[in-house]
Amino acid sequence: MIEEGSKSSKATVEKRQLFMEMRAQNFDVIRLSTYRTACKLRFVQKRCNLHLVDVWNMIEAFRDNGLSTLDHNAEINVSRLETILSSIFYQLNKRLPTTHQINVEQSIGLLLNFMVATYDSEGHGKLTVFSMKSMLSTMCGGKIVDKLRYIFSQISDSSGTMVFAKFDQFLREVLKLPTAVFEGPSFGYTEHSVRTCFPQQKKILLNTFLDVMMADPPPQCLVWLPLMHRLANVENVFHPVECSYCRSESMMGFRYRCQQCHGYQLCQNCFWRGHASGPHSNQHQMKEHSSWKSPAKKLSHAISKSLGCVPIGEPPHPVFPEAAERPQDLAHPTQLKPVSNNMNDTILMSSGAPTSTKSTLESPSRLDEEHRLIARYAARLAAEASNSTCPPTDLSFNFDANKQQRQLIAELENKNREILQEIQRLRLEHEQASQPTPEKAQQNPTLLAELRLLRHRKDELEKRMSALQESRRELMVQLEGLMRLLKAQTGGSPHSSPSHSASCTMPMPIRSTSAGSTPTHTPQDCLAGVGDDVLDAFSQGVPRNLRNDLLVAADSITNTMSSLVKELHSVDDGLEDEEVNMRNGRDKVSAPRHYGNRHSTPSF
């Protein structure tokens, strides 16, 4: 009697252990029932190690334990349920590496007690097959689209149309999960739950079912289901920003940004608990972020989206064929080969293997979809095994890989920000060093003195240029007078006229001849630009001495002005070079330069 009493007390302690641990997590402080329910069920999933069992492994376990041949309403006792759970977790340990083995007995005990407390509250010691399938396929790991496809295969007929009575039965079973974690008032089953999910549709096919279940927002009674999957996806997401309430320098999980308060962001713990500070209020609209994007990525994504490079809306799930497929022959799973369609969904087609036309199942129309999913999973395993070239040790699953990758990405982003800040600082220092300042000018008195000397020299040359221009005009007037004397001595020219004499006062163009060079041009070239009377006079045989004197005077003026122009240009270049040197802040003063014939005096 004492031994039996100790066993019963031990079973009672094991039955309450999971709920005691869940209460210790203090999930009840979360003010939103949706997040509170999802966090509690996620805790149960992880504590029982169900998150390590993929939905495809769960379907395979159903088939191996003969559940596919049983009716939904068939009952199984607790001992057989324990055997099924044992096969699931022992097969899981075979797939896991030795460094990540789980405690199978503890996982079986926790999950068994939770299922009995959820689906056998009256203590009959039995559960229906559909209850067990609904619970395990919902609480296991894997993608939500794969779970919903399997659930649809259990509640549809042979034509691929959902049966509302079976969907109602599914809601009864799956909504017992929130009730088991004390969230029944928020997500309990009601008679109108089916019509709230499908208020208008009469014929529900697979794609319609997925559209409704994966919509945003999903049906109110199942809003916790996709949130539980989002929680699993963001547990290791790192946000390198500071929480505006708790002042934590980084966030893990969800991040919430206020749509009214600029730059106000909360971590998931502060938002779930309703914390607020400053002008922010809990009534403000908050946007949930499940990933971190740097400002550069946001800008590039916005530009790509505005240019039409990124699709604005993506379908929440692939589009699957509506027609129900015939069950495959599972006796030869290796003869099935995967074929990928445009929607990235793996469809298995038999290659020469005869399809099964006879079935020993009690209700083959109901199990077509389930057999098809099992066949696909078996063929996918066979394809992975045949295509794998890595040793078995390389196939070990590292559960911390995702967290390590997130941390590495965050460290690289922080390093990138530091490098950008350093580049900006160096750029500012370079700009400040390149700008001329009065202090730098005072440190170069020799450079300033040379600049003042060059400006003074330039002013002198400009004055000399003006004097030469005045002398040139006077010389032209003298040439006109000499021409009139020549006309009076020779008796005049038939081509002379007062208008021609007046035109001789036009200035001659300056020719670019180097100073000191010997002129090689003709007298007509030297008189280019003077009036026609001068040209006519020289063409009619003027005495050689007078003509030579005029040519020499004209050449002297031209050479002197050319030399002066070159010197002015060289002085301007020197001034520009010195001013550029001052702007660049050079401390070293270059040696004095000699610009052309600096000390030469032009002679007439």
Coordinates of C-alpha atoms in Angstrom, one line a residue:
M1 CA 0.0 0.0 0.0
I2 CA 2.8 2.3 0.8
E3 CA 4.5 1.6 -2.5
E4 CA 1.3 2.3 -4.4
G5 CA 0.8 5.6 -2.5
S6 CA 4.4 6.7 -3.4
K7 CA 3.7 6.0 -7.1
S8 CA 0.5 8.0 -7.2
S9 CA 2.1 10.9 -5.4
K10 CA 5.0 10.8 -7.8
A11 CA 2.6 10.8 -10.8
T12 CA 0.8 13.8 -9.2
V13 CA 4.0 15.7 -8.8
E14 CA 5.0 14.9 -12.5
K15 CA 1.5 16.0 -13.6
R16 CA 1.9 19.4 -12.0
Q17 CA 5.5 19.9 -12.7
L18 CA 5.0 21.5 -16.2
F19 CA 2.3 23.9 -14.9
M20 CA 4.4 24.9 -11.9
E21 CA 7.4 25.7 -14.2
M22 CA 5.1 27.6 -16.5
R23 CA 3.7 29.7 -13.6
A24 CA 7.3 30.5 -12.5
Q25 CA 7.9 32.2 -15.9
N26 CA 5.3 34.9 -14.9
F27 CA 3.6 35.0 -18.2
D28 CA 0.5 36.4 -16.7
V29 CA 2.0 39.9 -16.5
I30 CA 1.7 40.1 -20.3
R31 CA -1.3 42.4 -20.8
L32 CA -2.3 41.1 -24.3
S33 CA -4.1 37.7 -24.3
T34 CA -2.8 36.8 -27.8
Y35 CA 0.9 37.2 -26.8
R36 CA 0.2 35.6 -23.4
T37 CA -1.3 32.5 -25.0
A38 CA 1.4 32.2 -27.6
C39 CA 4.2 32.5 -25.0
K40 CA 2.7 29.8 -22.8
L41 CA 2.2 27.3 -25.6
R42 CA 5.7 28.1 -26.9
F43 CA 7.1 27.3 -23.4
V44 CA 5.2 24.0 -23.3
Q45 CA 6.5 23.2 -26.8
K46 CA 10.1 23.8 -25.9
R47 CA 9.9 22.2 -22.4
C48 CA 8.6 19.0 -23.9
N49 CA 11.1 19.2 -26.8
L50 CA 8.4 19.1 -29.4
H51 CA 10.0 22.0 -31.3
L52 CA 12.8 19.5 -32.3
V53 CA 10.3 17.2 -34.0
D54 CA 9.4 18.3 -37.5
V55 CA 5.8 17.9 -38.8
W56 CA 7.1 15.5 -41.4
N57 CA 8.7 13.3 -38.7
M58 CA 5.4 13.5 -36.8
I59 CA 3.4 12.3 -39.8
E60 CA 5.9 9.4 -40.2
A61 CA 5.5 8.5 -36.6
F62 CA 1.7 8.4 -37.1
R63 CA 2.1 6.0 -39.9
D64 CA 4.7 3.8 -38.2
N65 CA 2.4 3.4 -35.2
G66 CA -0.6 2.4 -37.3
L67 CA -2.7 5.6 -36.6
S68 CA -3.4 6.1 -40.3
T69 CA -5.5 3.0 -40.4
L70 CA -7.7 4.1 -37.4
D71 CA -10.8 6.1 -37.5
H72 CA -10.7 9.6 -36.1
N73 CA -13.1 8.8 -33.3
A74 CA -11.3 5.6 -32.3
E75 CA -9.9 5.7 -28.7
I76 CA -6.5 4.7 -27.5
N77 CA -5.5 4.2 -23.9
V78 CA -2.7 6.0 -22.0
S79 CA -0.3 3.1 -22.2
R80 CA -0.4 3.1 -26.0
L81 CA -0.1 6.8 -26.1
E82 CA 3.0 6.5 -24.0
T83 CA 4.4 4.0 -26.5
I84 CA 3.7 6.3 -29.4
L85 CA 5.4 9.2 -27.6
S86 CA 8.4 7.0 -26.8
S87 CA 8.9 6.0 -30.4
I88 CA 8.7 9.8 -31.4
F89 CA 11.4 10.9 -28.9
Y90 CA 13.7 7.9 -29.3
Q91 CA 13.7 8.4 -33.1
L92 CA 14.4 12.1 -32.4
N93 CA 17.5 11.2 -30.4
K94 CA 18.7 9.0 -33.2
R95 CA 18.6 12.0 -35.6
L96 CA 20.3 14.4 -33.1
P97 CA 24.1 14.6 -32.6
T98 CA 25.5 13.1 -29.5
T99 CA 26.2 16.6 -28.1
H100 CA 22.5 17.5 -28.2
Q101 CA 20.8 14.4 -26.9
I102 CA 17.6 15.0 -24.9
N103 CA 16.3 13.3 -21.8
V104 CA 13.7 11.0 -23.4
E105 CA 12.0 9.8 -20.2
Q106 CA 11.5 13.3 -18.9
S107 CA 10.1 14.6 -22.2
I108 CA 7.7 11.6 -22.4
G109 CA 6.5 12.2 -18.9
L110 CA 5.9 15.9 -19.3
L111 CA 4.2 15.6 -22.6
L112 CA 2.0 12.7 -21.5
N113 CA 0.8 14.4 -18.4
F114 CA 0.1 17.6 -20.4
M115 CA -2.0 15.7 -23.0
V116 CA -3.9 13.8 -20.4
A117 CA -4.7 17.0 -18.5
T118 CA -5.8 18.7 -21.7
Y119 CA -7.9 16.0 -23.4
D120 CA -8.9 13.7 -20.6
S121 CA -10.0 16.1 -17.9
E122 CA -12.7 13.6 -16.7
G123 CA -10.1 10.9 -16.1
H124 CA -11.3 8.1 -18.4
G125 CA -7.7 7.2 -19.3
K126 CA -8.4 7.3 -23.1
L127 CA -7.9 9.8 -25.9
T128 CA -9.3 9.9 -29.4
V129 CA -7.0 9.5 -32.4
F130 CA -8.1 12.8 -33.8
S131 CA -7.3 14.6 -30.5
M132 CA -3.8 13.2 -30.5
K133 CA -3.2 14.0 -34.1
S134 CA -4.5 17.6 -33.8
M135 CA -2.5 18.3 -30.7
L136 CA 0.8 16.8 -31.9
S137 CA 0.6 18.3 -35.4
T138 CA -0.1 21.7 -34.0
M139 CA 2.5 21.7 -31.2
C140 CA 5.4 20.1 -33.1
G141 CA 8.1 22.0 -35.1
G142 CA 8.1 22.9 -38.8
K143 CA 6.5 25.4 -41.1
I144 CA 2.9 26.5 -40.5
V145 CA 2.0 25.9 -44.1
D146 CA 3.0 22.2 -43.8
K147 CA 1.0 21.8 -40.6
L148 CA -2.1 23.4 -42.2
R149 CA -1.8 21.2 -45.3
Y150 CA -1.8 18.1 -43.1
I151 CA -4.7 19.4 -41.0
F152 CA -6.6 20.0 -44.2
S153 CA -6.0 16.4 -45.3
Q154 CA -7.7 15.2 -42.1
I155 CA -10.8 17.4 -42.5
S156 CA -11.4 17.1 -46.3
D157 CA -13.2 14.6 -48.5
S158 CA -11.9 12.6 -51.5
S159 CA -12.6 15.6 -53.9
G160 CA -10.4 17.9 -51.9
T161 CA -13.2 19.9 -50.3
M162 CA -13.3 20.8 -46.6
V163 CA -16.0 19.2 -44.6
F164 CA -17.4 21.8 -42.1
A165 CA -18.3 19.2 -39.5
K166 CA -14.7 17.9 -39.4
F167 CA -13.3 21.4 -39.3
D168 CA -15.7 22.1 -36.3
Q169 CA -14.3 19.0 -34.7
F170 CA -10.7 20.2 -35.3
L171 CA -11.5 23.6 -33.6
R172 CA -13.0 21.8 -30.6
E173 CA -9.7 19.8 -30.2
V174 CA -7.2 22.5 -31.0
L175 CA -8.9 25.2 -28.8
K176 CA -8.4 23.0 -25.8
L177 CA -4.7 24.0 -25.9
P178 CA -5.4 27.6 -24.8
T179 CA -7.8 26.3 -22.2
A180 CA -5.1 24.0 -20.8
V181 CA -2.8 27.0 -20.2
F182 CA -5.6 29.0 -18.5
E183 CA -6.5 31.1 -21.5
G184 CA -10.0 29.6 -22.2
P185 CA -12.0 32.8 -21.7
S186 CA -10.1 34.5 -24.5
F187 CA -9.8 31.6 -27.0
G188 CA -12.3 29.0 -26.0
Y189 CA -14.5 27.1 -28.4
T190 CA -17.9 28.5 -29.3
E191 CA -20.6 27.3 -31.7
H192 CA -20.0 30.2 -34.0
S193 CA -16.3 29.6 -34.3
V194 CA -16.6 27.9 -37.7
R195 CA -18.6 30.7 -39.3
T196 CA -16.3 33.3 -37.9
C197 CA -13.5 31.6 -39.9
F198 CA -15.4 31.1 -43.1
P199 CA -18.4 33.6 -43.0
Q200 CA -19.3 33.5 -46.7
Q201 CA -17.5 30.6 -48.4
K202 CA -19.5 27.5 -49.0
K203 CA -16.9 25.4 -50.8
I204 CA -13.5 25.5 -49.2
L205 CA -10.5 24.1 -51.2
L206 CA -6.9 23.8 -50.0
N207 CA -5.7 27.2 -51.3
T208 CA -8.8 29.0 -49.8
F209 CA -8.2 27.3 -46.5
L210 CA -4.5 28.4 -46.5
D211 CA -5.5 31.9 -47.5
V212 CA -7.9 32.2 -44.5
M213 CA -5.6 30.6 -41.9
M214 CA -2.5 32.5 -43.0
A215 CA -4.2 35.9 -43.5
D216 CA -3.3 39.0 -41.7
P217 CA -5.0 39.0 -39.3
P218 CA -6.0 35.3 -39.1
P219 CA -9.3 34.1 -37.6
Q220 CA -9.7 35.5 -34.1
C221 CA -10.0 32.1 -32.5
L222 CA -6.7 31.0 -34.0
V223 CA -4.7 34.2 -33.9
W224 CA -2.3 32.7 -31.4
L225 CA -1.2 29.9 -33.8
P226 CA 0.8 32.0 -36.3
L227 CA 2.1 34.2 -33.5
M228 CA 3.6 31.1 -31.8
H229 CA 5.5 30.4 -35.0
R230 CA 6.7 34.0 -35.3
L231 CA 7.9 33.8 -31.7
A232 CA 10.0 30.8 -32.6
N233 CA 11.5 32.6 -35.6
V234 CA 12.5 35.8 -33.7
E235 CA 13.8 34.3 -30.5
N236 CA 17.4 34.8 -31.6
V237 CA 16.9 38.0 -33.7
F238 CA 19.2 40.8 -32.5
H239 CA 18.3 44.5 -32.7
P240 CA 21.2 46.9 -32.0
V241 CA 19.0 49.7 -30.7
E242 CA 18.2 51.0 -27.2
C243 CA 14.8 50.4 -25.6
S244 CA 13.2 53.8 -24.7
Y245 CA 11.9 52.5 -21.4
C246 CA 14.3 50.0 -19.8
R247 CA 17.3 51.6 -21.6
S248 CA 18.6 48.2 -22.6
E249 CA 21.3 48.7 -25.3
S250 CA 20.1 45.8 -27.4
M251 CA 16.9 43.8 -28.0
M252 CA 16.2 40.2 -28.6
G253 CA 13.0 39.0 -30.2
F254 CA 10.4 41.5 -31.3
R255 CA 10.9 45.2 -31.6
Y256 CA 8.1 47.7 -31.4
R257 CA 8.2 51.2 -32.9
C258 CA 5.7 53.9 -32.1
Q259 CA 3.9 55.5 -35.1
Q260 CA 3.3 58.8 -33.3
C261 CA 6.4 59.4 -31.1
H262 CA 9.5 59.9 -33.3
G263 CA 12.3 57.4 -32.4
Y264 CA 10.4 55.8 -29.6
Q265 CA 11.1 52.0 -29.6
L266 CA 10.3 49.3 -27.0
C267 CA 11.6 45.8 -26.5
Q268 CA 9.1 43.0 -26.4
N269 CA 9.1 42.6 -22.6
C270 CA 8.4 46.3 -22.0
F271 CA 5.7 46.4 -24.7
W272 CA 4.0 43.2 -23.5
R273 CA 3.9 44.5 -20.0
G274 CA 2.5 47.9 -21.0
H275 CA 5.4 50.1 -20.0
A276 CA 5.5 53.6 -21.3
S277 CA 7.5 56.8 -20.6
G278 CA 7.6 60.4 -21.5
P279 CA 4.9 61.6 -24.0
H280 CA 4.3 58.0 -25.2
S281 CA 1.1 56.3 -24.3
N282 CA -0.2 52.7 -24.5
Q283 CA -3.0 54.0 -26.7
H284 CA -0.5 54.9 -29.5
Q285 CA -0.3 52.6 -32.5
M286 CA 2.8 50.4 -32.5
K287 CA 4.5 48.6 -35.4
E288 CA 6.0 45.2 -34.8
H289 CA 9.4 44.4 -36.3
S290 CA 10.7 40.9 -36.5
S291 CA 14.1 41.7 -38.1
W292 CA 16.7 44.5 -38.0
K293 CA 17.6 46.5 -41.1
S294 CA 20.3 49.1 -41.2
P295 CA 19.4 52.6 -42.5
A296 CA 21.4 51.8 -45.7
K297 CA 19.4 48.7 -46.3
K298 CA 16.1 50.5 -45.7
L299 CA 17.1 53.2 -48.2
S300 CA 18.1 50.7 -50.9
H301 CA 14.9 48.7 -50.3
A302 CA 12.8 51.9 -50.5
I303 CA 14.5 52.9 -53.7
S304 CA 14.1 49.4 -55.2
K305 CA 10.5 49.4 -54.2
S306 CA 9.8 52.8 -55.7
L307 CA 11.5 51.7 -59.0
G308 CA 9.4 48.6 -59.1
C309 CA 12.4 46.2 -58.5
V310 CA 10.7 44.7 -55.4
P311 CA 7.2 43.3 -55.5
I312 CA 4.9 45.2 -53.2
G313 CA 2.9 42.2 -52.1
E314 CA 4.0 38.6 -52.0
P315 CA 1.6 35.6 -51.6
P316 CA 1.6 34.2 -48.0
H317 CA 2.0 30.7 -49.3
P318 CA 2.5 28.8 -52.6
V319 CA -0.4 27.9 -54.8
F320 CA -1.1 24.2 -54.7
P321 CA -3.1 22.1 -57.1
E322 CA -6.7 21.9 -56.1
A323 CA -7.4 18.4 -57.4
A324 CA -6.8 15.6 -54.9
E325 CA -4.0 13.3 -55.9
R326 CA -4.1 9.5 -55.7
P327 CA -2.1 7.9 -52.9
Q328 CA 1.3 6.7 -53.8
D329 CA 2.7 3.2 -53.3
L330 CA 4.6 3.5 -50.0
A331 CA 6.2 0.1 -50.4
H332 CA 8.8 1.6 -52.7
P333 CA 9.5 5.1 -51.5
T334 CA 12.9 5.3 -53.1
Q335 CA 11.3 5.0 -56.6
L336 CA 9.7 8.4 -56.1
K337 CA 11.6 11.5 -57.4
P338 CA 11.0 15.1 -56.4
V339 CA 10.0 17.6 -59.1
S340 CA 10.0 21.3 -58.2
N341 CA 7.4 23.5 -59.8
N342 CA 7.4 27.3 -60.2
M343 CA 6.1 27.8 -56.7
N344 CA 9.1 26.0 -55.0
D345 CA 6.8 23.3 -53.8
T346 CA 8.2 19.8 -53.9
I347 CA 5.8 17.5 -55.8
L348 CA 6.5 13.8 -55.9
M349 CA 5.7 11.9 -59.0
S350 CA 6.2 8.1 -59.4
S351 CA 8.8 7.1 -61.9
G352 CA 7.5 3.8 -63.3
A353 CA 6.2 2.6 -59.9
P354 CA 2.6 1.3 -60.2
T355 CA 0.1 3.2 -58.1
S356 CA -1.9 1.4 -55.5
T357 CA -5.5 0.8 -56.7
K358 CA -6.5 -1.3 -53.7
S359 CA -6.4 0.0 -50.2
T360 CA -6.8 -1.7 -46.9
L361 CA -7.8 1.5 -45.1
E362 CA -11.2 1.8 -43.6
S363 CA -11.8 5.2 -45.2
P364 CA -9.4 5.7 -48.2
S365 CA -11.0 9.0 -49.3
R366 CA -10.1 10.7 -46.1
L367 CA -6.5 9.5 -46.1
D368 CA -5.5 10.4 -49.6
E369 CA -3.9 13.6 -48.7
E370 CA -2.1 12.1 -45.7
H371 CA -0.6 9.4 -47.8
R372 CA 0.5 11.9 -50.4
L373 CA 2.3 14.0 -47.8
I374 CA 3.9 10.9 -46.3
A375 CA 5.1 9.8 -49.8
R376 CA 6.5 13.3 -50.4
Y377 CA 8.4 13.2 -47.2
A378 CA 9.8 9.8 -47.8
A379 CA 11.0 10.7 -51.3
R380 CA 12.5 13.9 -50.0
L381 CA 14.5 11.9 -47.5
A382 CA 15.6 9.5 -50.2
A383 CA 16.7 12.4 -52.5
E384 CA 18.7 14.1 -49.7
A385 CA 20.4 10.8 -48.9
S386 CA 21.4 10.2 -52.5
N387 CA 22.5 13.7 -53.3
S388 CA 24.5 14.2 -50.0
T389 CA 28.2 14.0 -50.4
C390 CA 29.2 15.1 -46.9
P391 CA 30.2 12.6 -44.2
P392 CA 27.6 11.9 -41.5
T393 CA 29.5 14.0 -39.0
D394 CA 28.9 17.1 -41.2
L395 CA 25.1 16.5 -41.0
S396 CA 24.9 17.2 -37.3
F397 CA 22.4 19.9 -36.5
N398 CA 23.7 22.7 -34.5
F399 CA 20.9 24.4 -32.6
D400 CA 23.0 27.4 -31.6
A401 CA 24.0 28.1 -35.2
N402 CA 21.2 30.6 -35.8
K403 CA 22.0 32.6 -32.6
Q404 CA 25.7 32.6 -33.5
Q405 CA 25.0 33.9 -37.0
R406 CA 22.8 36.6 -35.6
Q407 CA 25.4 37.7 -33.2
L408 CA 28.1 37.6 -35.9
I409 CA 25.9 39.8 -38.1
A410 CA 25.3 42.3 -35.3
E411 CA 29.1 42.5 -34.5
L412 CA 29.9 43.1 -38.2
E413 CA 27.2 45.8 -38.4
N414 CA 28.7 47.5 -35.3
K415 CA 32.2 47.3 -36.8
N416 CA 30.9 48.8 -40.0
R417 CA 29.3 51.7 -38.1
E418 CA 32.6 52.3 -36.3
I419 CA 34.5 52.4 -39.6
L420 CA 32.0 54.8 -41.1
Q421 CA 32.4 57.1 -38.1
E422 CA 36.2 57.0 -38.4
I423 CA 36.0 57.8 -42.1
Q424 CA 33.7 60.8 -41.4
R425 CA 36.1 62.0 -38.6
L426 CA 39.1 61.8 -40.9
R427 CA 37.2 63.6 -43.7
L428 CA 36.3 66.5 -41.4
E429 CA 39.9 66.8 -40.2
H430 CA 41.2 66.8 -43.7
E431 CA 38.7 69.6 -44.6
Q432 CA 39.7 71.6 -41.6
A433 CA 43.4 71.2 -42.4
S434 CA 42.9 72.3 -46.1
Q435 CA 41.1 75.5 -45.2
P436 CA 43.3 78.6 -44.9
T437 CA 43.2 80.3 -41.5
P438 CA 44.7 83.6 -40.2
E439 CA 47.0 81.6 -37.8
K440 CA 48.5 79.7 -40.8
A441 CA 49.0 82.9 -42.7
Q442 CA 50.8 84.5 -39.8
Q443 CA 53.2 81.5 -39.6
N444 CA 54.5 82.3 -43.2
P445 CA 55.7 85.9 -43.2
T446 CA 58.2 85.2 -46.0
L447 CA 55.5 83.9 -48.2
L448 CA 53.4 87.0 -47.6
A449 CA 56.3 89.3 -48.3
E450 CA 56.9 87.6 -51.6
L451 CA 53.3 87.9 -52.6
R452 CA 53.3 91.6 -51.8
L453 CA 56.4 92.0 -53.9
L454 CA 54.8 90.2 -56.8
R455 CA 51.7 92.3 -56.7
H456 CA 53.8 95.5 -56.6
R457 CA 55.8 94.2 -59.6
K458 CA 52.5 93.5 -61.5
D459 CA 51.3 97.1 -60.8
E460 CA 54.5 98.5 -62.2
L461 CA 54.3 96.4 -65.3
E462 CA 50.7 97.5 -65.9
K463 CA 51.7 101.1 -65.6
R464 CA 54.5 100.6 -68.1
M465 CA 52.1 98.9 -70.4
S466 CA 49.8 101.9 -70.3
A467 CA 52.8 104.2 -71.1
L468 CA 53.8 102.1 -74.0
Q469 CA 50.3 102.2 -75.4
E470 CA 50.3 106.0 -75.1
S471 CA 53.7 106.1 -76.9
R472 CA 52.4 103.9 -79.6
R473 CA 49.5 106.2 -80.3
E474 CA 51.8 109.2 -80.5
L475 CA 54.0 107.3 -82.9
M476 CA 51.0 106.7 -85.1
V477 CA 50.2 110.3 -85.2
Q478 CA 53.8 111.1 -86.2
L479 CA 53.6 108.5 -89.0
E480 CA 50.5 110.3 -90.3
G481 CA 52.3 113.6 -90.3
L482 CA 55.2 112.1 -92.2
M483 CA 52.9 110.7 -94.7
R484 CA 51.3 114.1 -95.4
L485 CA 54.8 115.5 -95.8
L486 CA 55.7 112.8 -98.3
K487 CA 52.5 113.5 -100.3
A488 CA 53.3 117.2 -100.4
Q489 CA 56.9 116.5 -101.7
T490 CA 55.9 114.0 -104.4
G491 CA 52.8 115.9 -105.5
G492 CA 50.2 113.7 -103.8
S493 CA 48.7 110.4 -104.6
P494 CA 45.6 109.8 -106.7
H495 CA 44.4 107.4 -104.0
S496 CA 44.8 109.7 -101.0
S497 CA 41.8 111.2 -99.3
P498 CA 41.0 112.7 -95.8
S499 CA 39.0 109.6 -94.9
H500 CA 42.0 107.4 -95.5
S501 CA 44.2 109.6 -93.3
A502 CA 41.7 109.4 -90.5
S503 CA 41.6 105.7 -90.6
C504 CA 45.3 105.5 -89.9
T505 CA 44.7 106.2 -86.2
M506 CA 43.6 102.6 -85.6
P507 CA 45.9 100.7 -83.1
M508 CA 48.2 98.0 -84.5
P509 CA 47.6 94.4 -83.2
I510 CA 50.3 93.1 -80.9
R511 CA 52.3 90.2 -82.4
S512 CA 53.6 87.4 -80.2
T513 CA 57.3 87.7 -81.0
S514 CA 59.8 86.8 -78.4
A515 CA 62.0 89.7 -77.0
G516 CA 65.4 89.9 -78.5
S517 CA 64.7 88.0 -81.6
T518 CA 65.6 89.2 -85.0
P519 CA 62.7 90.2 -87.2
T520 CA 62.3 88.1 -90.4
H521 CA 59.1 89.6 -91.7
T522 CA 58.7 92.0 -94.6
P523 CA 58.0 95.8 -94.3
Q524 CA 54.4 95.1 -95.3
D525 CA 54.0 92.7 -92.4
C526 CA 55.3 95.3 -90.0
L527 CA 52.8 97.8 -91.2
A528 CA 49.8 95.6 -90.9
G529 CA 46.9 97.5 -89.4
V530 CA 47.9 101.1 -90.6
G531 CA 46.0 103.1 -93.2
D532 CA 46.1 102.6 -96.9
D533 CA 48.0 105.9 -97.4
V534 CA 51.1 104.5 -95.6
L535 CA 51.0 101.4 -97.7
D536 CA 50.7 103.4 -100.9
A537 CA 53.5 105.6 -99.9
F538 CA 55.9 102.7 -99.3
S539 CA 54.9 101.0 -102.4
Q540 CA 55.9 104.1 -104.6
G541 CA 59.6 104.1 -103.8
V542 CA 60.0 106.1 -100.6
P543 CA 63.7 106.9 -99.8
R544 CA 65.2 103.8 -98.1
N545 CA 66.6 105.6 -95.0
L546 CA 63.2 107.0 -93.9
R547 CA 61.4 103.7 -94.6
N548 CA 64.0 101.7 -92.6
D549 CA 63.7 104.1 -89.7
L550 CA 60.0 103.7 -89.5
L551 CA 60.3 99.9 -89.8
V552 CA 62.8 99.7 -87.0
A553 CA 60.7 101.9 -84.7
A554 CA 57.6 99.8 -85.4
D555 CA 59.5 96.5 -84.7
S556 CA 61.0 97.9 -81.5
I557 CA 57.5 98.8 -80.2
T558 CA 56.1 95.4 -81.2
N559 CA 58.9 93.4 -79.5
T560 CA 58.8 95.5 -76.4
M561 CA 55.1 95.1 -76.0
S562 CA 55.3 91.3 -76.7
S563 CA 58.0 91.0 -74.0
L564 CA 55.9 93.0 -71.6
V565 CA 52.8 90.8 -72.2
K566 CA 54.7 87.7 -71.6
E567 CA 56.1 89.0 -68.3
L568 CA 52.6 90.0 -67.2
H569 CA 51.4 86.5 -67.9
S570 CA 54.3 85.0 -65.9
V571 CA 53.6 87.3 -63.0
D572 CA 49.9 86.3 -63.0
D573 CA 50.8 82.6 -63.0
G574 CA 53.2 83.1 -60.1
L575 CA 50.5 84.9 -58.1
E576 CA 48.1 82.1 -58.7
D577 CA 50.6 79.5 -57.7
E578 CA 51.4 81.3 -54.4
E579 CA 47.8 81.8 -53.6
V580 CA 47.1 78.1 -54.1
N581 CA 50.0 77.2 -51.9
M582 CA 48.6 79.4 -49.1
R583 CA 45.2 77.8 -49.4
N584 CA 46.8 74.3 -49.0
G585 CA 48.6 75.5 -45.9
R586 CA 52.2 74.8 -46.9
D587 CA 54.6 75.8 -44.2
K588 CA 57.7 75.4 -46.4
V589 CA 58.4 78.5 -48.5
S590 CA 59.8 77.7 -51.9
A591 CA 62.9 79.5 -53.3
P592 CA 62.3 82.8 -55.1
R593 CA 61.5 82.5 -58.7
H594 CA 62.7 84.6 -61.7
Y595 CA 59.8 85.4 -64.0
G596 CA 61.0 86.1 -67.5
N597 CA 63.1 89.2 -68.1
R598 CA 62.3 90.6 -64.6
H599 CA 65.0 93.2 -64.5
S600 CA 65.2 94.0 -68.2
T601 CA 64.3 97.5 -69.3
P602 CA 62.6 97.7 -72.7
S603 CA 64.3 100.0 -75.2
F604 CA 62.7 101.9 -78.0

